[in-house]
PDB file of C-alpha atoms in Angstrom:
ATOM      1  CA  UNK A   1     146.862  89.468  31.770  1.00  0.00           C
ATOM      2  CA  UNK A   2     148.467  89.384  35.016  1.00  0.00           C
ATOM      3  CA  UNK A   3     150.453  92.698  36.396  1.00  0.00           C
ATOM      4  CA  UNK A   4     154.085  91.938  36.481  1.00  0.00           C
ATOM      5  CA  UNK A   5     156.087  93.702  39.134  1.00  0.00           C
ATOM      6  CA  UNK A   6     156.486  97.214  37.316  1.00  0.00           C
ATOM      7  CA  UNK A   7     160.227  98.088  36.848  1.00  0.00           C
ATOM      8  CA  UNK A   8     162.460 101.195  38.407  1.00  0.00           C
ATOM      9  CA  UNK A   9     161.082 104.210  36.332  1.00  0.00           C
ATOM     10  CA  UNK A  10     158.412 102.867  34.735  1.00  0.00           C
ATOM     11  CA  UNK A  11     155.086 104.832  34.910  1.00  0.00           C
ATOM     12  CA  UNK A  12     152.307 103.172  36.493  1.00  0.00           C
ATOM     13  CA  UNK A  13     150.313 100.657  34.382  1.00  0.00           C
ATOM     14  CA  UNK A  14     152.917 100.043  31.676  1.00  0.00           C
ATOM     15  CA  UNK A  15     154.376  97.237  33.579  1.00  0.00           C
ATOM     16  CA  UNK A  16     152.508  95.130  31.254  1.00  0.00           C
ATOM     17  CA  UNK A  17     154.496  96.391  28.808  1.00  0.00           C
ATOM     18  CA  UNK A  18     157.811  95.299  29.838  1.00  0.00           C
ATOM     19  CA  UNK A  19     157.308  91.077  29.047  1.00  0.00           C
ATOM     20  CA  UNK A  20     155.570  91.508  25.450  1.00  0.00           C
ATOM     21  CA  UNK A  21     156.978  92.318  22.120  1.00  0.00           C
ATOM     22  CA  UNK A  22     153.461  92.484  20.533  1.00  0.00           C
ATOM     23  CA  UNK A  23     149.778  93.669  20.579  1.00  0.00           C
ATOM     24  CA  UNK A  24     146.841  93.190  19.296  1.00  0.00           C
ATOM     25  CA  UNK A  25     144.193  95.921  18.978  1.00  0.00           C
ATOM     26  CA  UNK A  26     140.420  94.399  18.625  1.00  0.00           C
ATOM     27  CA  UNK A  27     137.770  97.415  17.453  1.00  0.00           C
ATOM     28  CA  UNK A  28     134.246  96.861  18.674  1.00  0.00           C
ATOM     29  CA  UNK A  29     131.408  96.677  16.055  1.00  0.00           C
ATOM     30  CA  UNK A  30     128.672  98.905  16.913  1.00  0.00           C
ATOM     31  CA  UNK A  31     125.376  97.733  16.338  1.00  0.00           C
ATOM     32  CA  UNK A  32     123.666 101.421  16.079  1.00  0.00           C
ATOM     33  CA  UNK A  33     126.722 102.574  13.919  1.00  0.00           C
ATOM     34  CA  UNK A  34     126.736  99.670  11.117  1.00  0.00           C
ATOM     35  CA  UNK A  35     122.551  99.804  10.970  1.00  0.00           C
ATOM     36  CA  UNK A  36     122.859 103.897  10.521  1.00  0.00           C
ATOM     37  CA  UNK A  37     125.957 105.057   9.857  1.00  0.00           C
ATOM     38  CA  UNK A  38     125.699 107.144  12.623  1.00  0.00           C
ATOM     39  CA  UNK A  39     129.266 107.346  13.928  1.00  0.00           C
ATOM     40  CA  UNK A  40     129.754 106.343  17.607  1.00  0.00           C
ATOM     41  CA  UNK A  41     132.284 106.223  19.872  1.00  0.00           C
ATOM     42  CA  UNK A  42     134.961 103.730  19.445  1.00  0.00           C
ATOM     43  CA  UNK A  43     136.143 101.113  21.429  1.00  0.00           C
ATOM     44  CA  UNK A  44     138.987  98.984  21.121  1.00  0.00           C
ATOM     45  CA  UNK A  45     140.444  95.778  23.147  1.00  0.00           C
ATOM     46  CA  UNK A  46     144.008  95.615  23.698  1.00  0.00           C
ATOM     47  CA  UNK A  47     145.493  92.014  24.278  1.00  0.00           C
ATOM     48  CA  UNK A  48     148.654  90.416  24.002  1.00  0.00           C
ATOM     49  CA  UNK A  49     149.530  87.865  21.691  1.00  0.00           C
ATOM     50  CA  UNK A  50     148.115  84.642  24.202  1.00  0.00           C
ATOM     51  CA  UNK A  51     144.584  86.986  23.567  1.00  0.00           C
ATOM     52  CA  UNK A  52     144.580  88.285  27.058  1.00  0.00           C
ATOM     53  CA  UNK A  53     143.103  91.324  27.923  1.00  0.00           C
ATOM     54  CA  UNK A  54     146.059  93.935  28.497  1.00  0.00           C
ATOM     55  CA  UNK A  55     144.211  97.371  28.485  1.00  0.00           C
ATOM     56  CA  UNK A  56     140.546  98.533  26.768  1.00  0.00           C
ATOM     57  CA  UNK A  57     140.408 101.634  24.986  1.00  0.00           C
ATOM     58  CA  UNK A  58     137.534 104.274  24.827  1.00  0.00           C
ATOM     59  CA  UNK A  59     137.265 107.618  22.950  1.00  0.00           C
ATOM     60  CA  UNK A  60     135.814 110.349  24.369  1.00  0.00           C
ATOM     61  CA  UNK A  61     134.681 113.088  21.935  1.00  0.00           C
ATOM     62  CA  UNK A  62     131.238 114.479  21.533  1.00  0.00           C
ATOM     63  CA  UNK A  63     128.461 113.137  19.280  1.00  0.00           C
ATOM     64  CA  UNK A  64     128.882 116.790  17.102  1.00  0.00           C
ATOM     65  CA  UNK A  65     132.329 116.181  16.752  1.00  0.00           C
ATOM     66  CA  UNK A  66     132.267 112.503  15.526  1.00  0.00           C
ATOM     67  CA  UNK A  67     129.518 113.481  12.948  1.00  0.00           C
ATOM     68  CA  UNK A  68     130.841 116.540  11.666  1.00  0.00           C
ATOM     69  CA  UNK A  69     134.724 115.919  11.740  1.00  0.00           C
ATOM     70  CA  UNK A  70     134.369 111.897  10.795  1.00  0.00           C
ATOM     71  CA  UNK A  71     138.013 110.716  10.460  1.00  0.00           C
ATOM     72  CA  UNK A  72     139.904 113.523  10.822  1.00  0.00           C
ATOM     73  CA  UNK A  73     138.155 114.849  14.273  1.00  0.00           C
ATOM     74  CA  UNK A  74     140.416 115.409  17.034  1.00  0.00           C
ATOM     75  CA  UNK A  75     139.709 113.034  19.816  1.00  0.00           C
ATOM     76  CA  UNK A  76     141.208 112.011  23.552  1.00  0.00           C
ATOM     77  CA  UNK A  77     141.765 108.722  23.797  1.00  0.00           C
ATOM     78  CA  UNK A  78     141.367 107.012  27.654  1.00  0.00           C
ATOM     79  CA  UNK A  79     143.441 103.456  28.083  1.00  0.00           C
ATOM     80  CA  UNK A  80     142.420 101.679  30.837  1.00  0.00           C
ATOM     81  CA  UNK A  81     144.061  98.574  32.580  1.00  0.00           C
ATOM     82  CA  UNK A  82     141.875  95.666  33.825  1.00  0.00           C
ATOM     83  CA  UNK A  83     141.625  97.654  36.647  1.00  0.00           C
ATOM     84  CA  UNK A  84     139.747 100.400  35.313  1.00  0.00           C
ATOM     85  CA  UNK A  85     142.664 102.598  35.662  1.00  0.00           C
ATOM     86  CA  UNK A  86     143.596 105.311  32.878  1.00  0.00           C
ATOM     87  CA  UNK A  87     146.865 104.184  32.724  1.00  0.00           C
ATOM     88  CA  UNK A  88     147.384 106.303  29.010  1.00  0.00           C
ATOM     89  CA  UNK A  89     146.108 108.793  27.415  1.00  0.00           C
ATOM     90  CA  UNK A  90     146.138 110.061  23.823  1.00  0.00           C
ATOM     91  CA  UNK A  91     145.317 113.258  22.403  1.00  0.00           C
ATOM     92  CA  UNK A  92     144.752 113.796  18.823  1.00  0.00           C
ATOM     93  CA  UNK A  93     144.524 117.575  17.999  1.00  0.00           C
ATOM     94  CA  UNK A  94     142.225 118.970  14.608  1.00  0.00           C
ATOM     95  CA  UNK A  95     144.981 119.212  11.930  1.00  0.00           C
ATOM     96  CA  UNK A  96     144.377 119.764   8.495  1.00  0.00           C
ATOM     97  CA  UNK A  97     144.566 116.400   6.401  1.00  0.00           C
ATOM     98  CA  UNK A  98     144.938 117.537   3.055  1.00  0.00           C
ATOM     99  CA  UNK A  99     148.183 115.476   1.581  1.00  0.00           C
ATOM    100  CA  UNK A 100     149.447 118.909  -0.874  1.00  0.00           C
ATOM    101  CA  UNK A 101     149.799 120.718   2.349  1.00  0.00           C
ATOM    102  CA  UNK A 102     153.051 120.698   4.298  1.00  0.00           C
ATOM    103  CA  UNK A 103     151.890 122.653   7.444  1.00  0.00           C
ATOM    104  CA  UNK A 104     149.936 121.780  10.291  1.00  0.00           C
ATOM    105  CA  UNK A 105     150.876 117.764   9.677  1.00  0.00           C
ATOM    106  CA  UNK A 106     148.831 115.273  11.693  1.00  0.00           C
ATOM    107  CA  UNK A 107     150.231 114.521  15.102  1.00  0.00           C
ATOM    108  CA  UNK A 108     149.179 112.630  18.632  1.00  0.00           C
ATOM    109  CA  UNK A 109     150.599 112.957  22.028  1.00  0.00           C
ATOM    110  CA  UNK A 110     151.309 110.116  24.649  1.00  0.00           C
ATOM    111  CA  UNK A 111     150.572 110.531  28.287  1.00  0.00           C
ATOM    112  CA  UNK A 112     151.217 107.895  30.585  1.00  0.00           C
ATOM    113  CA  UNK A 113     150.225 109.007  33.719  1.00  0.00           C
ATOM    114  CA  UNK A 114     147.212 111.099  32.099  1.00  0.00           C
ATOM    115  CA  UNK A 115     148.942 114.489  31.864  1.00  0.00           C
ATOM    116  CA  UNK A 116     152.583 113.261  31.716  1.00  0.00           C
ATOM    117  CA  UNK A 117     153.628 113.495  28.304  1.00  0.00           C
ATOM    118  CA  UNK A 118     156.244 110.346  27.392  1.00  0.00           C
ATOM    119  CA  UNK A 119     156.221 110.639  23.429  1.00  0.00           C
ATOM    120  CA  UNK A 120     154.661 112.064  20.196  1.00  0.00           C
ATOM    121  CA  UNK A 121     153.850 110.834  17.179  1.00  0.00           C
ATOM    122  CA  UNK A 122     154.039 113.463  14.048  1.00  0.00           C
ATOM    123  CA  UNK A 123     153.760 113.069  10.497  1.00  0.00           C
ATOM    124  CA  UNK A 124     156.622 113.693   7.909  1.00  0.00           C
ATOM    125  CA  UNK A 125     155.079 115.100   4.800  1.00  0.00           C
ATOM    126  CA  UNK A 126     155.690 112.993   1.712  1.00  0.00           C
ATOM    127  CA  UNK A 127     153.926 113.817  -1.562  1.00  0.00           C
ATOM    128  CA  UNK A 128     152.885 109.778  -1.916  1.00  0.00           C
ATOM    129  CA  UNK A 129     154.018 107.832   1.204  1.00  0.00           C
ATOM    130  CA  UNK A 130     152.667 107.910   4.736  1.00  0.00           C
ATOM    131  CA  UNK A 131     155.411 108.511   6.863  1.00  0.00           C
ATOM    132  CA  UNK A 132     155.630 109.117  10.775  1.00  0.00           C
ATOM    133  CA  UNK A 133     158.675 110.223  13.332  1.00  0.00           C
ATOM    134  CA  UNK A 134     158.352 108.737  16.292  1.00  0.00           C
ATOM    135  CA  UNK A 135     159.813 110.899  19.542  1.00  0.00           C
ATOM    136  CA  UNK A 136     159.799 110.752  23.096  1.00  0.00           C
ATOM    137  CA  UNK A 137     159.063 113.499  26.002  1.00  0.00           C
ATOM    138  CA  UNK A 138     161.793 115.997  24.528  1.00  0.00           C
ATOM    139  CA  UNK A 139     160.388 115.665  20.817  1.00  0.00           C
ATOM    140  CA  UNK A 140     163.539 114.167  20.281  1.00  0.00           C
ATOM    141  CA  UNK A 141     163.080 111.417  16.909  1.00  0.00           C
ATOM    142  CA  UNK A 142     163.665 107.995  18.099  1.00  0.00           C
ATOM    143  CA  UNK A 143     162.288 105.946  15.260  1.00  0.00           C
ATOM    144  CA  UNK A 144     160.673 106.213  11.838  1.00  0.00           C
ATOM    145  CA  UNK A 145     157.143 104.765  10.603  1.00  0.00           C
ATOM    146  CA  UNK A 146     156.732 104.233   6.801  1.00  0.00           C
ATOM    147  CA  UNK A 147     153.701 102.760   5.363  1.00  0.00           C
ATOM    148  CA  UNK A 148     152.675 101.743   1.508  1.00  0.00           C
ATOM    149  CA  UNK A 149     151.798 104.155  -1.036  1.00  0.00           C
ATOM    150  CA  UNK A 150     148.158 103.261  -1.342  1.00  0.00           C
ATOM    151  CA  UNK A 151     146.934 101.981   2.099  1.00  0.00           C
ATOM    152  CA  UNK A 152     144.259 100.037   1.070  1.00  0.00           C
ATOM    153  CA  UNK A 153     142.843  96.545   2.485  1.00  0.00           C
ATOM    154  CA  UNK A 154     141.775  94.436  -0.120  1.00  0.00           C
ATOM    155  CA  UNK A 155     141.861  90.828   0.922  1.00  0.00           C
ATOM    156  CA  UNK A 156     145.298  90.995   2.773  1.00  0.00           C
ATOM    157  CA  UNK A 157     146.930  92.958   5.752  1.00  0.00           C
ATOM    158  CA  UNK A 158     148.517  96.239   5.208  1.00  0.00           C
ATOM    159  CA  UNK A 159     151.960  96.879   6.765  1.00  0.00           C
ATOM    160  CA  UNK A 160     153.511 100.064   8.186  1.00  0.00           C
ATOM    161  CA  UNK A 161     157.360  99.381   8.843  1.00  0.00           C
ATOM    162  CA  UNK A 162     159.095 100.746  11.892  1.00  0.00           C
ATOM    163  CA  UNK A 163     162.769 101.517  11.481  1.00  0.00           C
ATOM    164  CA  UNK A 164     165.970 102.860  12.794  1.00  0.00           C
ATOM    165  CA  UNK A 165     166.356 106.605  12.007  1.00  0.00           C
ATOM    166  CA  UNK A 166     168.712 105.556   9.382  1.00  0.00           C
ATOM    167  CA  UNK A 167     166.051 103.669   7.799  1.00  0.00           C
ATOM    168  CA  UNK A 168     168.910 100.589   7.482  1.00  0.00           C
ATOM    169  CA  UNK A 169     166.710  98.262   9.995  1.00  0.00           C
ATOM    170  CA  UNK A 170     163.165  97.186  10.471  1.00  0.00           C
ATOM    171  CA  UNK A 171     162.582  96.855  14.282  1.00  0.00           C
ATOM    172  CA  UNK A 172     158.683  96.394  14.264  1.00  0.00           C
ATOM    173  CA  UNK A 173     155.445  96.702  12.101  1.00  0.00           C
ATOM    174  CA  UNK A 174     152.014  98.062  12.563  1.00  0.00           C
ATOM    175  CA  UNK A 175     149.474  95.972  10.570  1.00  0.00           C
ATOM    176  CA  UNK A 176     146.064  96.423   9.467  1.00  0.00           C
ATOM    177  CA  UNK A 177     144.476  93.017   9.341  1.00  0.00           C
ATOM    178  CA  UNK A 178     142.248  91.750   6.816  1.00  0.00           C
ATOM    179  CA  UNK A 179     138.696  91.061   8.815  1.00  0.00           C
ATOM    180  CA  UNK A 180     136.776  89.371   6.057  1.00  0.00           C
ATOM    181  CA  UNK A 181     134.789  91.297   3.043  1.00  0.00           C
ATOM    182  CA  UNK A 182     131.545  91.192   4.948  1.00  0.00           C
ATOM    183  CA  UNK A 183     132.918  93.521   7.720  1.00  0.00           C
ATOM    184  CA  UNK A 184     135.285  95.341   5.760  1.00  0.00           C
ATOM    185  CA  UNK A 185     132.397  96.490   3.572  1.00  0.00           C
ATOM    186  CA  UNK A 186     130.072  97.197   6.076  1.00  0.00           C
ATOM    187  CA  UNK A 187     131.870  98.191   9.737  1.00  0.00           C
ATOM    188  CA  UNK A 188     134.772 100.092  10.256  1.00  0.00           C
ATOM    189  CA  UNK A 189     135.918  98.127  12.749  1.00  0.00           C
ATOM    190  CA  UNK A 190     139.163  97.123  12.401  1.00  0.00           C
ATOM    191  CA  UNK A 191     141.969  95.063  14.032  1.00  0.00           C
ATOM    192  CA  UNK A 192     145.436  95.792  14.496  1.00  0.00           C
ATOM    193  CA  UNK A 193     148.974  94.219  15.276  1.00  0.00           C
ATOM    194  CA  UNK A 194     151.893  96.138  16.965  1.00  0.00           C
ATOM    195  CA  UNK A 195     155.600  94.441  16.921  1.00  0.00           C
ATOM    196  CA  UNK A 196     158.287  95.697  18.339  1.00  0.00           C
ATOM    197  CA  UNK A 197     161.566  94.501  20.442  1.00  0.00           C
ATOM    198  CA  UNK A 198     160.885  93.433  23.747  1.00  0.00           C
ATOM    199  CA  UNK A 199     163.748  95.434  24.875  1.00  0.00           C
ATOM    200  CA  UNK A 200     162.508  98.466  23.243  1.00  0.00           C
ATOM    201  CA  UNK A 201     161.612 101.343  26.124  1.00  0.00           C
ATOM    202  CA  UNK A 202     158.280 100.810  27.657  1.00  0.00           C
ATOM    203  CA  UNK A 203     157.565 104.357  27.015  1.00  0.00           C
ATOM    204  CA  UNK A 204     158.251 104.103  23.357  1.00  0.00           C
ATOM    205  CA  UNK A 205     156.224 100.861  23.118  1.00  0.00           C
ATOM    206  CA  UNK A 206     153.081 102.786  24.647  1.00  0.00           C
ATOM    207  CA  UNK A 207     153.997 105.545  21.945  1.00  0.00           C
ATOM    208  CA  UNK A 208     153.839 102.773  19.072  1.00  0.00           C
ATOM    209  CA  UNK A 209     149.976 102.084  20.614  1.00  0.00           C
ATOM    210  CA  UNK A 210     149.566 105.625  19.924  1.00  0.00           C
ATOM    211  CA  UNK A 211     150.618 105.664  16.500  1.00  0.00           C
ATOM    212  CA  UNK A 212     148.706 102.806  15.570  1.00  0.00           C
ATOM    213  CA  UNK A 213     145.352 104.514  16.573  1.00  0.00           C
ATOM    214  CA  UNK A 214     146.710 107.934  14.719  1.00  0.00           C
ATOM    215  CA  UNK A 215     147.010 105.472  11.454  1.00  0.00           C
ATOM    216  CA  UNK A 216     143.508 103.626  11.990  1.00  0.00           C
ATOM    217  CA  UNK A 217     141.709 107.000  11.703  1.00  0.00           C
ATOM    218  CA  UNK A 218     143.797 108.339   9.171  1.00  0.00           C
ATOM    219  CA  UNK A 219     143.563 105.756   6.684  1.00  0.00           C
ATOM    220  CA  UNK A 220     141.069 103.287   7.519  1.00  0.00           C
ATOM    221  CA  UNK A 221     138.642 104.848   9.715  1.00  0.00           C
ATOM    222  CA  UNK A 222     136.066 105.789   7.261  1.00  0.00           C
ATOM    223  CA  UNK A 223     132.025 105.390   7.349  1.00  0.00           C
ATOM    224  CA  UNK A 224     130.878 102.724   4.900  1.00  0.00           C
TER     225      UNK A 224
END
């Protein structure tokens, strides 16, 4: 995707950001990983909806980590532009993952430059729901993410509804898409689409990339 001219206050590299009102998020099977179940690294292309390239994601955690922590490992998160730019970065921290347990809640942070945070996402604790705040810099709650009780992906997407902080309006989805039963069954690679309004803030629409990798490892990112 071409660079548009980047608007007044908006962090370098999320200038791309500012003409789209959705993404899609492309895992990368790994040979070694499907053939062993060893777990690599993951990779992820980001495009917009015409399927050009927007930004490529890597992790970057250590093999120990990956292995011993599986889904629920902390992990940084490098975005890169076409460039090869880190133009955002995420950081997952080790929180506990157990659903009876209202401390210590999952959370990620958005940087964007590396270092400069511009949003979080946390979890709200909910005895049978998946439920997220979204915030910006100041931890401030702009929006809410709510997702279905059982987030499973049987032969259809699964949907995780952004709305208002009134929960009155639905201004954007996350979706797990269905990939086919071969790779479902076998890969945990998954694909993901991000909607949202294309007048939302740039810095909240790189926070909604954030919270959509935050959801792929905590519900679908599982060895098979």
């Amino acid at each position: 995707m071409p660079a548009p001219l980047p608007p007044l206050n908006c962090p370098p590299g999320l200038e791309y950001l500012t003409q789209i009102d959705q993404l899609l998020i492309h895992q990368q099977m790994e040979l070694l990983e499907v053939l062993t179940g060893f777990e690599t690294r993951n990779k992820y292309e980001i495009k917009n909806s015409l399927g050009q390239r927007v930004y490529f994601a890597s992790e970057d955690t250590d093999c120990c980590t990956r292995n011993c922590w599986g889904p629920s490992r902390p992990f940084t998160m490098r975005i890169l532009d076409n460039m090869g730019r880190e133009v955002i970065t995420l950081e997952r921290p080790l929180r506990c993952t157990c659903c009876c347990c209202p401390c210590c809640l999952q959370e990620i942070e958005i940087q964007a430059p590396p270092g400069v945070p511009v949003g979080y996402v946390t979890q709200t604790w909910h005895p049978c729901l998946p439920k997220f705040a979204v915030q910006n810099e100041r931890r401030e709650d702009v929006l809410r993410i709510s997702g279905p009780c059982v987030a499973c992906s049987c032969c259809a997407d699964v949907h995780f509804e952004v709305k208002s902080l009134d929960d009155k309006y639905v201004v954007g989805k996350i979706s797990k898409h269905w990939t086919g039963l071969v790779r479902e069954l076998f890969t945990d690679a998954d694909n993901f689409g991000i909607q949202f309004p294309l007048d939302l803030d740039v810095k909240m629409k790189a926070v909604m990339l954030g919270a959509c990798f935050l959801i792929d490892f905590m519900f679908f990112e599982m060895t098979k």
